[in-house]
Tab-separated table of C-alpha atoms in Angstrom:
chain	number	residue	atom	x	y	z
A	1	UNK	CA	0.000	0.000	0.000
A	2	UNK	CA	1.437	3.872	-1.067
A	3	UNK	CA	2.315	6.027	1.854
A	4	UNK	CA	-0.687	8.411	2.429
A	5	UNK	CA	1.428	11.535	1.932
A	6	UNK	CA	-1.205	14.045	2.779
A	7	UNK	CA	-1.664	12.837	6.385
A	8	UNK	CA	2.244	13.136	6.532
A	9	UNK	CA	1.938	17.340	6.080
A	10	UNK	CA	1.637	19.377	9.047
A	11	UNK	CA	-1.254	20.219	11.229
A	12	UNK	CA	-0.846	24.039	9.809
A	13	UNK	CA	-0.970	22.695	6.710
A	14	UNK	CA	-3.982	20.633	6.746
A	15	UNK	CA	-5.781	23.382	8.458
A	16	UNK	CA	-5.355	25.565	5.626
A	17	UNK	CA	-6.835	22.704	2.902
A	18	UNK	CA	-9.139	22.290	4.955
A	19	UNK	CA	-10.243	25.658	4.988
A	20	UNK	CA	-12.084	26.283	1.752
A	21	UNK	CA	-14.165	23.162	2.479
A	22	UNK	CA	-17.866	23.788	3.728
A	23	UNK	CA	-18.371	22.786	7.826
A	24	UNK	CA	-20.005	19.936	7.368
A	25	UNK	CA	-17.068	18.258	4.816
A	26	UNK	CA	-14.248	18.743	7.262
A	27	UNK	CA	-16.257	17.262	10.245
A	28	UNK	CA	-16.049	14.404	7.992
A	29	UNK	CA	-12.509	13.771	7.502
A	30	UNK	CA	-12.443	12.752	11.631
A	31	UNK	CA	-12.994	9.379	10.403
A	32	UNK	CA	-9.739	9.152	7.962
A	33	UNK	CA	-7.907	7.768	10.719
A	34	UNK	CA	-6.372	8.536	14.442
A	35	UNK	CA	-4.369	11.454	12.675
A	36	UNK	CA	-7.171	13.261	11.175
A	37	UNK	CA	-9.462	12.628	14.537
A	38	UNK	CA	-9.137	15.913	16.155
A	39	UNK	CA	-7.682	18.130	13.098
A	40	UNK	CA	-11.170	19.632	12.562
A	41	UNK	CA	-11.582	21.182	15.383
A	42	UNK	CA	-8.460	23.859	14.473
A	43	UNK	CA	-9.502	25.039	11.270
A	44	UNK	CA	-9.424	28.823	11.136
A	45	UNK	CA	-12.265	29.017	8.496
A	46	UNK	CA	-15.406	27.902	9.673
A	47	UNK	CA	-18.759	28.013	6.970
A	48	UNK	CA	-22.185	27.114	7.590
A	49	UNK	CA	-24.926	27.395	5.726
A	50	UNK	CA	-28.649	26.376	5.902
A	51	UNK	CA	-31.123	27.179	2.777
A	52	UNK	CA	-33.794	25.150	3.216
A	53	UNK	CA	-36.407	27.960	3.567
A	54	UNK	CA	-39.867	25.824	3.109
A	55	UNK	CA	-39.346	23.414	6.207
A	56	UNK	CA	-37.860	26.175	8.628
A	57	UNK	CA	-41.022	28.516	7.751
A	58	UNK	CA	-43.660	25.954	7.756
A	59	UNK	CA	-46.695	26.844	9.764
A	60	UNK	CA	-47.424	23.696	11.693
A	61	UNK	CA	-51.312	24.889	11.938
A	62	UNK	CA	-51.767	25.413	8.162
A	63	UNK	CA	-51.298	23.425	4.895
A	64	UNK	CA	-48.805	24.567	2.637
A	65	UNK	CA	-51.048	25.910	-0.739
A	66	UNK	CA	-51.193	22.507	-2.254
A	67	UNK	CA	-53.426	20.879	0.783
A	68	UNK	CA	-50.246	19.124	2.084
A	69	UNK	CA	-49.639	19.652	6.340
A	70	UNK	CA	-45.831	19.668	6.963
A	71	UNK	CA	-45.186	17.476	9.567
A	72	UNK	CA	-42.663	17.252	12.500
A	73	UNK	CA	-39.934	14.936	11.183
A	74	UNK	CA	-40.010	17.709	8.465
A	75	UNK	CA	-37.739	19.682	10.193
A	76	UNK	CA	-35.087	17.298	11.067
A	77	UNK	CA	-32.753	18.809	8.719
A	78	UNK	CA	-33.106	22.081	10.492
A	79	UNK	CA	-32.312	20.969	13.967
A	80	UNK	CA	-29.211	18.605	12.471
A	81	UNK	CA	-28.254	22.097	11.391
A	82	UNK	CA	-28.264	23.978	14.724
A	83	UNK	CA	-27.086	20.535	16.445
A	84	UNK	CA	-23.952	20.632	13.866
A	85	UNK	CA	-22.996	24.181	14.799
A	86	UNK	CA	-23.573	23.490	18.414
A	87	UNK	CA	-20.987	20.840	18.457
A	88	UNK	CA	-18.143	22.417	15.964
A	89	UNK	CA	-18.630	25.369	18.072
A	90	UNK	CA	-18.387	23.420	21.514
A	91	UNK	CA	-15.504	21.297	20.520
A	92	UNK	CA	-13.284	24.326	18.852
A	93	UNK	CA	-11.197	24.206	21.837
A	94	UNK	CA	-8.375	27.224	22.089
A	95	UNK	CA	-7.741	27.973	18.952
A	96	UNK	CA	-8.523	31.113	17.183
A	97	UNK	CA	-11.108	31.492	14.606
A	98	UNK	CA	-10.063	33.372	11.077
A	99	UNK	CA	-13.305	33.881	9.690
A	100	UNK	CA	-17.300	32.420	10.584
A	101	UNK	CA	-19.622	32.384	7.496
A	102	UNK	CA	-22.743	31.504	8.628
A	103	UNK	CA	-25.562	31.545	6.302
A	104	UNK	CA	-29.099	30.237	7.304
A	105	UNK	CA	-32.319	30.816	7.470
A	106	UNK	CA	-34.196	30.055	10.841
A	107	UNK	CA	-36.848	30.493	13.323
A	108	UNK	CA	-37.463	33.050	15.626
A	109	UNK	CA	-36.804	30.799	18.958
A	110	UNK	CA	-33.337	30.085	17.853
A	111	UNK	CA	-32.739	33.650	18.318
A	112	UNK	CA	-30.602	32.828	21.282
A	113	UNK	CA	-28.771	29.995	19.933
A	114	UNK	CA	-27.455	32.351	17.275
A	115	UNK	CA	-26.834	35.302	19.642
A	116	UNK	CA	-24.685	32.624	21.300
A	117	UNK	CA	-22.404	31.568	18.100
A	118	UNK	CA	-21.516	35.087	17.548
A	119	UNK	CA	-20.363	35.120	20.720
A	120	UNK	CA	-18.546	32.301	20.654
A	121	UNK	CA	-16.654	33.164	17.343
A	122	UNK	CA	-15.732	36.435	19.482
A	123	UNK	CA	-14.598	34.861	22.179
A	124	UNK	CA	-12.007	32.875	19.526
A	125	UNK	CA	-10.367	36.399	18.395
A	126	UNK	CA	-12.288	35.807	15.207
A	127	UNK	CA	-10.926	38.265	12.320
A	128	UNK	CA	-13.817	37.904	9.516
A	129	UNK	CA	-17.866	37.266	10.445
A	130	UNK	CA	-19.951	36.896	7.716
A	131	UNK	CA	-23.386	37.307	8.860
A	132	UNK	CA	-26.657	36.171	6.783
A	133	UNK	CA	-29.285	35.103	8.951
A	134	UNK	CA	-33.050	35.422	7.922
A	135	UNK	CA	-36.376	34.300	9.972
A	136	UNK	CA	-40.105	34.018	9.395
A	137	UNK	CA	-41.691	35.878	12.146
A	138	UNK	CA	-44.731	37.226	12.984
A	139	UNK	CA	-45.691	40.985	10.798
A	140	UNK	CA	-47.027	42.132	14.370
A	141	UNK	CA	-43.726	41.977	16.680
A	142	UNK	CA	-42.477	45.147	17.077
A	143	UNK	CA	-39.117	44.916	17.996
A	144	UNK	CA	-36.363	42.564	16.319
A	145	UNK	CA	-35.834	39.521	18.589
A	146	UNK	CA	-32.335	39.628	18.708
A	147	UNK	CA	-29.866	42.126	19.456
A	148	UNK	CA	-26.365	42.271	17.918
A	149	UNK	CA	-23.973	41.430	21.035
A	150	UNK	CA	-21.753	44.444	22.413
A	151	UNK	CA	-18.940	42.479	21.543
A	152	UNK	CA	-19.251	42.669	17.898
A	153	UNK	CA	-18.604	46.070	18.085
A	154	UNK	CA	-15.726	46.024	20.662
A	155	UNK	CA	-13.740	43.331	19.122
A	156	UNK	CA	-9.685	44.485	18.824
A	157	UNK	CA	-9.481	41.310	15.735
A	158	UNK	CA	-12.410	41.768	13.754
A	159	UNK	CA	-11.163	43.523	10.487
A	160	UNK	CA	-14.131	42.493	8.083
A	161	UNK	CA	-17.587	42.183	8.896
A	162	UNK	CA	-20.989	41.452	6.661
A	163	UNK	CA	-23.908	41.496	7.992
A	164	UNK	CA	-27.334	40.909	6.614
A	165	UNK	CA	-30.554	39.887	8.576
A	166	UNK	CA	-33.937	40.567	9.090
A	167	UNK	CA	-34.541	40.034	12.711
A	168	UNK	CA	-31.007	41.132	14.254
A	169	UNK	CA	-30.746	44.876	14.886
A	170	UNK	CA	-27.479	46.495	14.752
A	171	UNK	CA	-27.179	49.718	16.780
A	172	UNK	CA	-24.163	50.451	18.441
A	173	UNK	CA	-23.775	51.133	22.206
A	174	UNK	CA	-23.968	55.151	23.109
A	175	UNK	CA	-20.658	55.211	24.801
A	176	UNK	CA	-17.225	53.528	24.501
A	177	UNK	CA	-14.718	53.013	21.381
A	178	UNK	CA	-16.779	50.790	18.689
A	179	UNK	CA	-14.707	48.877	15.714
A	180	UNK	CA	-11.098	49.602	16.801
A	181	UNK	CA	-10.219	47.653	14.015
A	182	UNK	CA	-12.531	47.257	11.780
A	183	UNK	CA	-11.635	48.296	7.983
A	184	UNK	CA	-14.142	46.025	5.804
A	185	UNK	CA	-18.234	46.908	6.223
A	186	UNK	CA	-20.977	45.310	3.783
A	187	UNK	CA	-24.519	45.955	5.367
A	188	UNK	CA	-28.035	45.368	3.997
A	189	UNK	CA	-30.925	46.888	6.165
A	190	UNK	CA	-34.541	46.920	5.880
A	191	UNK	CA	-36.642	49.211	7.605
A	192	UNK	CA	-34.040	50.133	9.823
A	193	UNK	CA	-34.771	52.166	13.292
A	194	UNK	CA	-34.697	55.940	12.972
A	195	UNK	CA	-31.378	56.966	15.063
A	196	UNK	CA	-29.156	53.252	14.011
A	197	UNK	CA	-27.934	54.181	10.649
A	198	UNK	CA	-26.899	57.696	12.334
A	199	UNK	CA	-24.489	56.375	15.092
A	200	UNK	CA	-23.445	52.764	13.047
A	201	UNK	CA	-21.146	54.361	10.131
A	202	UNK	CA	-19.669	57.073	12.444
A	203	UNK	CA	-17.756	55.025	15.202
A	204	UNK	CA	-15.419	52.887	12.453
A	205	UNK	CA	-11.888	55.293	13.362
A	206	UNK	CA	-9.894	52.876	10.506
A	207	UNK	CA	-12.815	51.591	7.943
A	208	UNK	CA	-11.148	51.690	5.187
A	209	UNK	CA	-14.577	49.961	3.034
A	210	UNK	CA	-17.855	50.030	3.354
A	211	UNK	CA	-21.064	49.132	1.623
A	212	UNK	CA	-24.368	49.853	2.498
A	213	UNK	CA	-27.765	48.430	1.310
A	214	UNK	CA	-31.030	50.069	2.600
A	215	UNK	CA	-34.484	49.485	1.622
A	216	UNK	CA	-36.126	52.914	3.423
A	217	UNK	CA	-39.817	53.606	4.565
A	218	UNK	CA	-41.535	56.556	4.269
A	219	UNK	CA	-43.058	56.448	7.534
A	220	UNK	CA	-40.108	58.183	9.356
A	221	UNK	CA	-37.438	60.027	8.345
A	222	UNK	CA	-34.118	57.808	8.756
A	223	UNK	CA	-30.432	59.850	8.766
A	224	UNK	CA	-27.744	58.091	6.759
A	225	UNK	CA	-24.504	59.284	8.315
A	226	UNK	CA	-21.346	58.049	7.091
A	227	UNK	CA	-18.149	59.920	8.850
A	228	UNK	CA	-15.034	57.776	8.640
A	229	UNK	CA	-11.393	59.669	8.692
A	230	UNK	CA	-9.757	56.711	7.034
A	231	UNK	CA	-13.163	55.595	4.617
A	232	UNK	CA	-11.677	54.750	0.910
A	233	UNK	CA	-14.760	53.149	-0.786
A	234	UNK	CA	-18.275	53.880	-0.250
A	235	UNK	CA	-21.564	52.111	-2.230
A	236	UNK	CA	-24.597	52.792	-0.962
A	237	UNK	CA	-28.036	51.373	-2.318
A	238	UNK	CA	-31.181	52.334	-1.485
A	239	UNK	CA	-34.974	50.836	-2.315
A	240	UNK	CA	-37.582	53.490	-1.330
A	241	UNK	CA	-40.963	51.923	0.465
A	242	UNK	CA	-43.458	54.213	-0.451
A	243	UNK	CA	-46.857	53.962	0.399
A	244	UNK	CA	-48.820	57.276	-1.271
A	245	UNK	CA	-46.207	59.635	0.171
A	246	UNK	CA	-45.543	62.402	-2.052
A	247	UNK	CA	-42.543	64.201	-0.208
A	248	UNK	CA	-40.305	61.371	0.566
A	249	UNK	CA	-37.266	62.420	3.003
A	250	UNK	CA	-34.445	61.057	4.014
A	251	UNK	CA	-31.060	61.902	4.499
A	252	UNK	CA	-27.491	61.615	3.291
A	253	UNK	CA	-24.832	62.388	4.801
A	254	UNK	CA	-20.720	62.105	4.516
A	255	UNK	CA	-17.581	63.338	5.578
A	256	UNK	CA	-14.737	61.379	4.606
A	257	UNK	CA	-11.450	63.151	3.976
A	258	UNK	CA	-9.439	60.390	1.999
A	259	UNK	CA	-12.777	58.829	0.079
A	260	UNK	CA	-11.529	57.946	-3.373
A	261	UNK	CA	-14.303	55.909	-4.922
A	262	UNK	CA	-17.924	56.812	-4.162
A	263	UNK	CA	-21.063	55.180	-5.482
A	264	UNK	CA	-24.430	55.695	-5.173
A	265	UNK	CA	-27.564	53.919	-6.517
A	266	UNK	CA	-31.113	55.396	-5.935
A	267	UNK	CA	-34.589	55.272	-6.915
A	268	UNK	CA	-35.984	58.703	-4.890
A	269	UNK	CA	-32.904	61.082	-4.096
A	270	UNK	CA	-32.839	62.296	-0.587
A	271	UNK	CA	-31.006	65.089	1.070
A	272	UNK	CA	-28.071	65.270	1.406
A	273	UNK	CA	-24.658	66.905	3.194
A	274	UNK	CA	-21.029	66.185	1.755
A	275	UNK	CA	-18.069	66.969	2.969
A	276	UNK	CA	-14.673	66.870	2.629
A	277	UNK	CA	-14.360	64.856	-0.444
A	278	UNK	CA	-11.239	66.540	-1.933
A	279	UNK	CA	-9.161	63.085	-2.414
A	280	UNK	CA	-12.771	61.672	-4.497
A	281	UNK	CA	-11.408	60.310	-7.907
A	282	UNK	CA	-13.895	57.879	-9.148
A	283	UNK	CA	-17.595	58.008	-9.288
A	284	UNK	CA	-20.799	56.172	-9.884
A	285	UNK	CA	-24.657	57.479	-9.565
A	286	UNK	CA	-27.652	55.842	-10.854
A	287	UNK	CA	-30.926	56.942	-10.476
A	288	UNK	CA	-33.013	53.752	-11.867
A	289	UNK	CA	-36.375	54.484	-11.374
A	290	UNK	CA	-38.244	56.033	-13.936
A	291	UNK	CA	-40.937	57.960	-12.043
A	292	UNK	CA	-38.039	59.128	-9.452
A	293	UNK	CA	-38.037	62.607	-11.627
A	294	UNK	CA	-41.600	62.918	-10.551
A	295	UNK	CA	-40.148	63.402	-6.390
A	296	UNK	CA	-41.188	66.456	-4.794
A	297	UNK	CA	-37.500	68.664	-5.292
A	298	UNK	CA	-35.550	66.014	-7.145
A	299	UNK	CA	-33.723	68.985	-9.136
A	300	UNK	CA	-32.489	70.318	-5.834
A	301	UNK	CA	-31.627	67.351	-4.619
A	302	UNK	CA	-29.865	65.991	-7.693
A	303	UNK	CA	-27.999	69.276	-7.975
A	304	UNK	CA	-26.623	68.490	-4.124
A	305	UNK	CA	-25.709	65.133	-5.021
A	306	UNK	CA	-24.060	65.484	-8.122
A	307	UNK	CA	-22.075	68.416	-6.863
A	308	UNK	CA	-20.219	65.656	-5.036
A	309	UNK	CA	-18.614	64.434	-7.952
A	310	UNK	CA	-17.272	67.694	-9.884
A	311	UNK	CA	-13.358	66.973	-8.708
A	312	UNK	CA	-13.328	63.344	-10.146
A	313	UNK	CA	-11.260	61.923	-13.463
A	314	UNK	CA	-13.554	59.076	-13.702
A	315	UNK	CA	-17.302	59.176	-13.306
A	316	UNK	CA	-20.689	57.163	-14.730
A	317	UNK	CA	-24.095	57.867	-14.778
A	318	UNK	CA	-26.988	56.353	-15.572
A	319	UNK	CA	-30.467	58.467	-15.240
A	320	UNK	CA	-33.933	58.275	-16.702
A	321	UNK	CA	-33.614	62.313	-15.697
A	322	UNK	CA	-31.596	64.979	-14.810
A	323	UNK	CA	-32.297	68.700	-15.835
A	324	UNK	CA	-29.364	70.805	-17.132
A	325	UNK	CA	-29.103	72.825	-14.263
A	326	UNK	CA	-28.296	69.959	-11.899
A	327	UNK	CA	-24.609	69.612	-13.537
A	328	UNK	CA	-21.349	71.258	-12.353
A	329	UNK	CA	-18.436	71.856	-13.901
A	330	UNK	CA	-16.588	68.411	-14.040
A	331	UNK	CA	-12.646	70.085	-14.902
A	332	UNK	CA	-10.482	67.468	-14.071
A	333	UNK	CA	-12.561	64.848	-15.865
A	334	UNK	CA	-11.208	62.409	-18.685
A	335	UNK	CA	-13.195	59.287	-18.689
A	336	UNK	CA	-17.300	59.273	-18.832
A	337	UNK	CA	-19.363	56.446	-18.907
A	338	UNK	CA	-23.365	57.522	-19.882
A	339	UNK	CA	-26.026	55.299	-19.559
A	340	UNK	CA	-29.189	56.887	-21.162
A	341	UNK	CA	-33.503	55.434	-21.341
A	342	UNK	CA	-35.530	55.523	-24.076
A	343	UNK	CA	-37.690	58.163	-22.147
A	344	UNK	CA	-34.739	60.671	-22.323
A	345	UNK	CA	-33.799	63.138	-24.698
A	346	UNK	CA	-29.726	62.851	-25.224
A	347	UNK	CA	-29.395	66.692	-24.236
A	348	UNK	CA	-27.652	65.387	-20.967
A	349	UNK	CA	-24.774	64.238	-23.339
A	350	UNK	CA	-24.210	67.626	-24.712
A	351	UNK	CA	-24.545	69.039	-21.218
A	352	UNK	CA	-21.819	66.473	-19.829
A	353	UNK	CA	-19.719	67.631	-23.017
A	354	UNK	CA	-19.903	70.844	-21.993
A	355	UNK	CA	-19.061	70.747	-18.641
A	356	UNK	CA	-16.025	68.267	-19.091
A	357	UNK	CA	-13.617	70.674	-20.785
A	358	UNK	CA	-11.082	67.738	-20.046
A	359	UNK	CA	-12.662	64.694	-21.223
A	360	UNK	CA	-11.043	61.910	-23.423
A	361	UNK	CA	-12.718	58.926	-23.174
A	362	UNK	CA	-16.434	58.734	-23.485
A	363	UNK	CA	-18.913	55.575	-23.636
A	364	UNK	CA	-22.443	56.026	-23.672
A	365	UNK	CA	-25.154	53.506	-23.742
A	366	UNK	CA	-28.286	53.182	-24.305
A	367	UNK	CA	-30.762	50.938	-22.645
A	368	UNK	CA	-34.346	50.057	-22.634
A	369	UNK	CA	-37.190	50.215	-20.245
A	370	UNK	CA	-40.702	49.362	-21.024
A	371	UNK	CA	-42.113	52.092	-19.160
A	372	UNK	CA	-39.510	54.653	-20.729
A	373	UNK	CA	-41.242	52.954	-24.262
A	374	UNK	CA	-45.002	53.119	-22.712
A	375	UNK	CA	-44.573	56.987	-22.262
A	376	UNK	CA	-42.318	58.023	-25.149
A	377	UNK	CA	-44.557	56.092	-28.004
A	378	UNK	CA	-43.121	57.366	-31.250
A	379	UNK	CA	-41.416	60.216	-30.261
A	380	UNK	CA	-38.895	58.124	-30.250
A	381	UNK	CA	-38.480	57.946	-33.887
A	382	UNK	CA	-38.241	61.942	-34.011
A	383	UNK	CA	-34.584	63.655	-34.641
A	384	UNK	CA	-35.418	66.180	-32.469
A	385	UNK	CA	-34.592	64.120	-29.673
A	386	UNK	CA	-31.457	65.638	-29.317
A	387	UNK	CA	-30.513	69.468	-30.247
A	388	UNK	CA	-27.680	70.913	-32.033
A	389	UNK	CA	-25.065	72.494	-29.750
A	390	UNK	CA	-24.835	75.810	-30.266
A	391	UNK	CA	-20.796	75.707	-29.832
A	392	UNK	CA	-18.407	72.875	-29.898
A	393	UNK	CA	-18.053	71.603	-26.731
A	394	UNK	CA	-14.279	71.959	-25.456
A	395	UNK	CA	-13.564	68.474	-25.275
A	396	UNK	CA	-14.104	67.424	-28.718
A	397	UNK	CA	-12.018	70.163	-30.104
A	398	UNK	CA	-8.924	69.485	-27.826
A	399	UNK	CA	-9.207	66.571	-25.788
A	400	UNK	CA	-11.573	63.718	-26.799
A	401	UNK	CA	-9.917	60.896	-28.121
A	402	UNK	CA	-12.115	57.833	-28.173
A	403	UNK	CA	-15.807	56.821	-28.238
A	404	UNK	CA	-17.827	53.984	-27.362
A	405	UNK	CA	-21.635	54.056	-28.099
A	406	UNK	CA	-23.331	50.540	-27.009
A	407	UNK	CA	-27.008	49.536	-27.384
A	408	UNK	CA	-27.821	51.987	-30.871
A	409	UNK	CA	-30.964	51.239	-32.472
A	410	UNK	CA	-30.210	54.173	-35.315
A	411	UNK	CA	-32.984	55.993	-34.274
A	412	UNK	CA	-32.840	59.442	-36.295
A	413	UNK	CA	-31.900	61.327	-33.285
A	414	UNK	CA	-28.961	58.974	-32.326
A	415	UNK	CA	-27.709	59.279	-36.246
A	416	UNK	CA	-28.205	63.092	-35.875
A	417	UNK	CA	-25.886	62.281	-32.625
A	418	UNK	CA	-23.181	60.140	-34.492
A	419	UNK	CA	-22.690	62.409	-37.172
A	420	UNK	CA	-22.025	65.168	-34.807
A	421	UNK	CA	-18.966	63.739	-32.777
A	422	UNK	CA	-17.656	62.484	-35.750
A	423	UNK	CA	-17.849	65.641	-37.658
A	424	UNK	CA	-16.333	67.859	-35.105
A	425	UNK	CA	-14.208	65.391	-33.135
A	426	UNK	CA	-11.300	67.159	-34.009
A	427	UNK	CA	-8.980	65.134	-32.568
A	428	UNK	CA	-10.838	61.791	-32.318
A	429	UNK	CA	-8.690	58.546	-32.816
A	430	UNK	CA	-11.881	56.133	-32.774
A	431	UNK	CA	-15.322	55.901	-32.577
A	432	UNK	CA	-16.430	52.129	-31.873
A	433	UNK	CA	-20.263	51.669	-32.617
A	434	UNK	CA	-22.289	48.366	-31.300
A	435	UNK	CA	-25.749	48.642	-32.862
A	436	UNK	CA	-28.586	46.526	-30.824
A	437	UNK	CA	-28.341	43.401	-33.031
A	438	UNK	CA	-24.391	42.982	-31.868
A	439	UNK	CA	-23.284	44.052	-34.633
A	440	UNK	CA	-20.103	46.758	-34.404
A	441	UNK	CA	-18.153	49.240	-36.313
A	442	UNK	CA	-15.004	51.127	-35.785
A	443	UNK	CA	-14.168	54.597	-37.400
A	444	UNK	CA	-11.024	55.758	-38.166
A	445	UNK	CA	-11.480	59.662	-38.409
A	446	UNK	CA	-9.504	60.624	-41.657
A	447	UNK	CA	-7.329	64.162	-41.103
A	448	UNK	CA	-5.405	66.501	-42.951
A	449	UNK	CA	-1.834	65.193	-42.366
A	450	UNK	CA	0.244	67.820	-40.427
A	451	UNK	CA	2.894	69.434	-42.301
């Protein structure tokens, strides 16, 4: 028989294999033999997951919509699940913990059984906790059954942390240092309490990351504050809950000295306060909701958030709407990306031209939306669509060197378009076209030679 040369490599060694295996696979290798018995229980990465949503959310009073009453053994799985973490938990012994993954869906009642594996993972110096935990519960309970545990947030090892649930809240404590080292945030909240976003993003002293996903009620107003000396990358997304209000409000703010890369995706805009965002280079807004435009102030408030971005060299943006007005002066400039509806004339184009004396790389695409089509009708197939500039736009005279135009359907006001960069690109190397049907074409601007 061949020497088994894998059980021959070092403890360290295994533990590190063994670490991009799922929970319940390295368990398993306990029963290789005496050597692998106990190796297990020191692997730094831990993952466990549990996706079986219809057995954990079962009503055990009512049929499930085909007639058919779940029945007890039916969750077997589910408690195997919270008996498996129990015991990989229980049996970790001393060492540390690099990163916990735990992804699962559950009931409310194991609220504390959870609340108790976080704890436990923070008890093992753990570095990385990747949080995804989502429960059925009851539409009438007021307050979220769990509370995240005041050692998440006074942890001297944690460095990354996701965190994504429906029934965990996440508000810091009012006093005391939070996330001394903490430099990696990804959060999705929904419906979150009206002071927690305020204090959550403004006690991180080294966050270097962070990511935030919001869906927003318009029941109260919620305050979005994001002030992080050290913050580098910021992407925020928000889903607006409306239900009939007219003036939705919330609010936006951030102060983060050495931001370089900021993007934001929204359906209504909100209010919003920047500042110090002199080191911003790269930027991203989309606004992709149609009816947004129809917001109570959206000009204002699209003016205030685009304002943000007039210092960067690299910025895209997608909109169903945004008046002239609501542009700055973008002088430093040099690559735009444009992503433009079907319910939008292409003025903003010439406006961005305009305001981009510096620009030398431009893409712009366009994209459909059935209710940008539902509203337009055949005004689509009208060249005045887009307008004649009245002056060459700085760019294209001095700077503007390629162009990109994806998603044509040679409607006469994108020909009208065309024929116009083309024309007075003066020093235009190429113009790539890639018409709807995938089919492409590059131009080679012909010039007088120099002499």
């Amino acid at each position: 028989m061949g020497r088994d040369k894998i059980s021959e490599l070092p403890d360290e060694v295994l533990c590190h294999i063994l670490s991009f295996v799922p929970a319940k696979y390295v368990v398993r290798t306990s029963v290789l033999s005496t050597r692998w018995k106990s190796i297990w229980a020191s692997v730094p990465i831990l993952d466990f997951e549990f996706e079986n949503i219809p057995i954990v959310w079962r009503d055990e009073n009512q049929p499930d919509p085909d007639g058919f009453r779940w029945e007890a053994e039916d969750l077997s799985d589910h408690v195997g699940f919270l008996a498996f973490v129990d015991r990989v938990l229980y049996f970790r012994g001393l060492s540390d913990i690099k990163k916990l993954r735990l992804h699962c869906y559950c009931r409310v009642e194991d609220a504390s059984r959870i609340d108790g594996w976080i704890r436990s993972a923070f008890s093992h110096n753990v570095v990385e906790l990747d949080l995804c935990v989502q429960a059925h519960y009851d539409e009438y309970i007021e307050e979220p059954p769990l509370e995240l545990p005041r050692c998440v947030f006074t942890c001297k090892t944690l460095v990354v942390l996701k965190l994504m649930s429906n029934f965990i809240t996440y508000a810091p404590p009012t006093s005391g240092c939070c996330f001394p080292s903490l430099k990696s945030l990804d959060v999705r909240v929904d419906f979150p309490e009206n002071d927690s976003m305020e204090k959550l993003f403004s006690c991180c002293p080294v966050l270097e990351d962070l990511s935030i996903k919001a869906t927003v009620p318009d029941h109260n107003r919620q305050n979005f504050k994001v002030s992080a000396p050290e913050l580098k990358r910021l992407r925020m997304t928000f889903f607006s809950f409306i239900n009939g209000a007219e003036d939705f409000e919330y609010d936006i703010s951030v102060n983060a000295p050495k931001l370089e890369y900021f993007n934001i995706k929204q359906d209504y805009l909100s209010h919003y306060t920047f500042e110090n965002l002199k080191s911003l280079a790269k930027g991203s807004v989309d606004l992709y909701c149609h009816i947004g435009k129809t917001q109570v102030g959206f000009s204002e408030r699209a003016t205030a958030l685009l304002e943000a971005f007039s210092n960067v060299k690299y910025l895209f943006i997608s909109a169903h709407y945004v008046e002239d007005g609501c542009l700055p002066a973008f002088n430093h400039l040099t690559e735009l990306k444009l992503v433009l509806y079907d319910c939008y004339h292409w003025d903003l184009l010439t406006e961005l031209l305009k305001k981009s004396p510096n620009l030398q790389s431009l893409v712009v695409e366009h994209k459909e939306d059935k209710e940008c089509i539902e509203e337009r009708g055949d005004v689509l197939n009208s060249a005045d669509r887009w307008r004649t500039p009245e002056s060459v736009p700085i760019c294209l005279i001095s700077h503007l060197k390629t162009i990109t135009i994806r998603g044509l359907k040679i409607y006469p006001h994108e020909q009208k378009v065309l024929k116009y960069l083309m024309k007075n690109g003066k020093v235009l190397d190429k113009m790539t076209i890639y018409a709807k049907n995938g089919a492409y074409k590059d131009f080679i601007p012909r010039r007088a030679s120099r002499t």
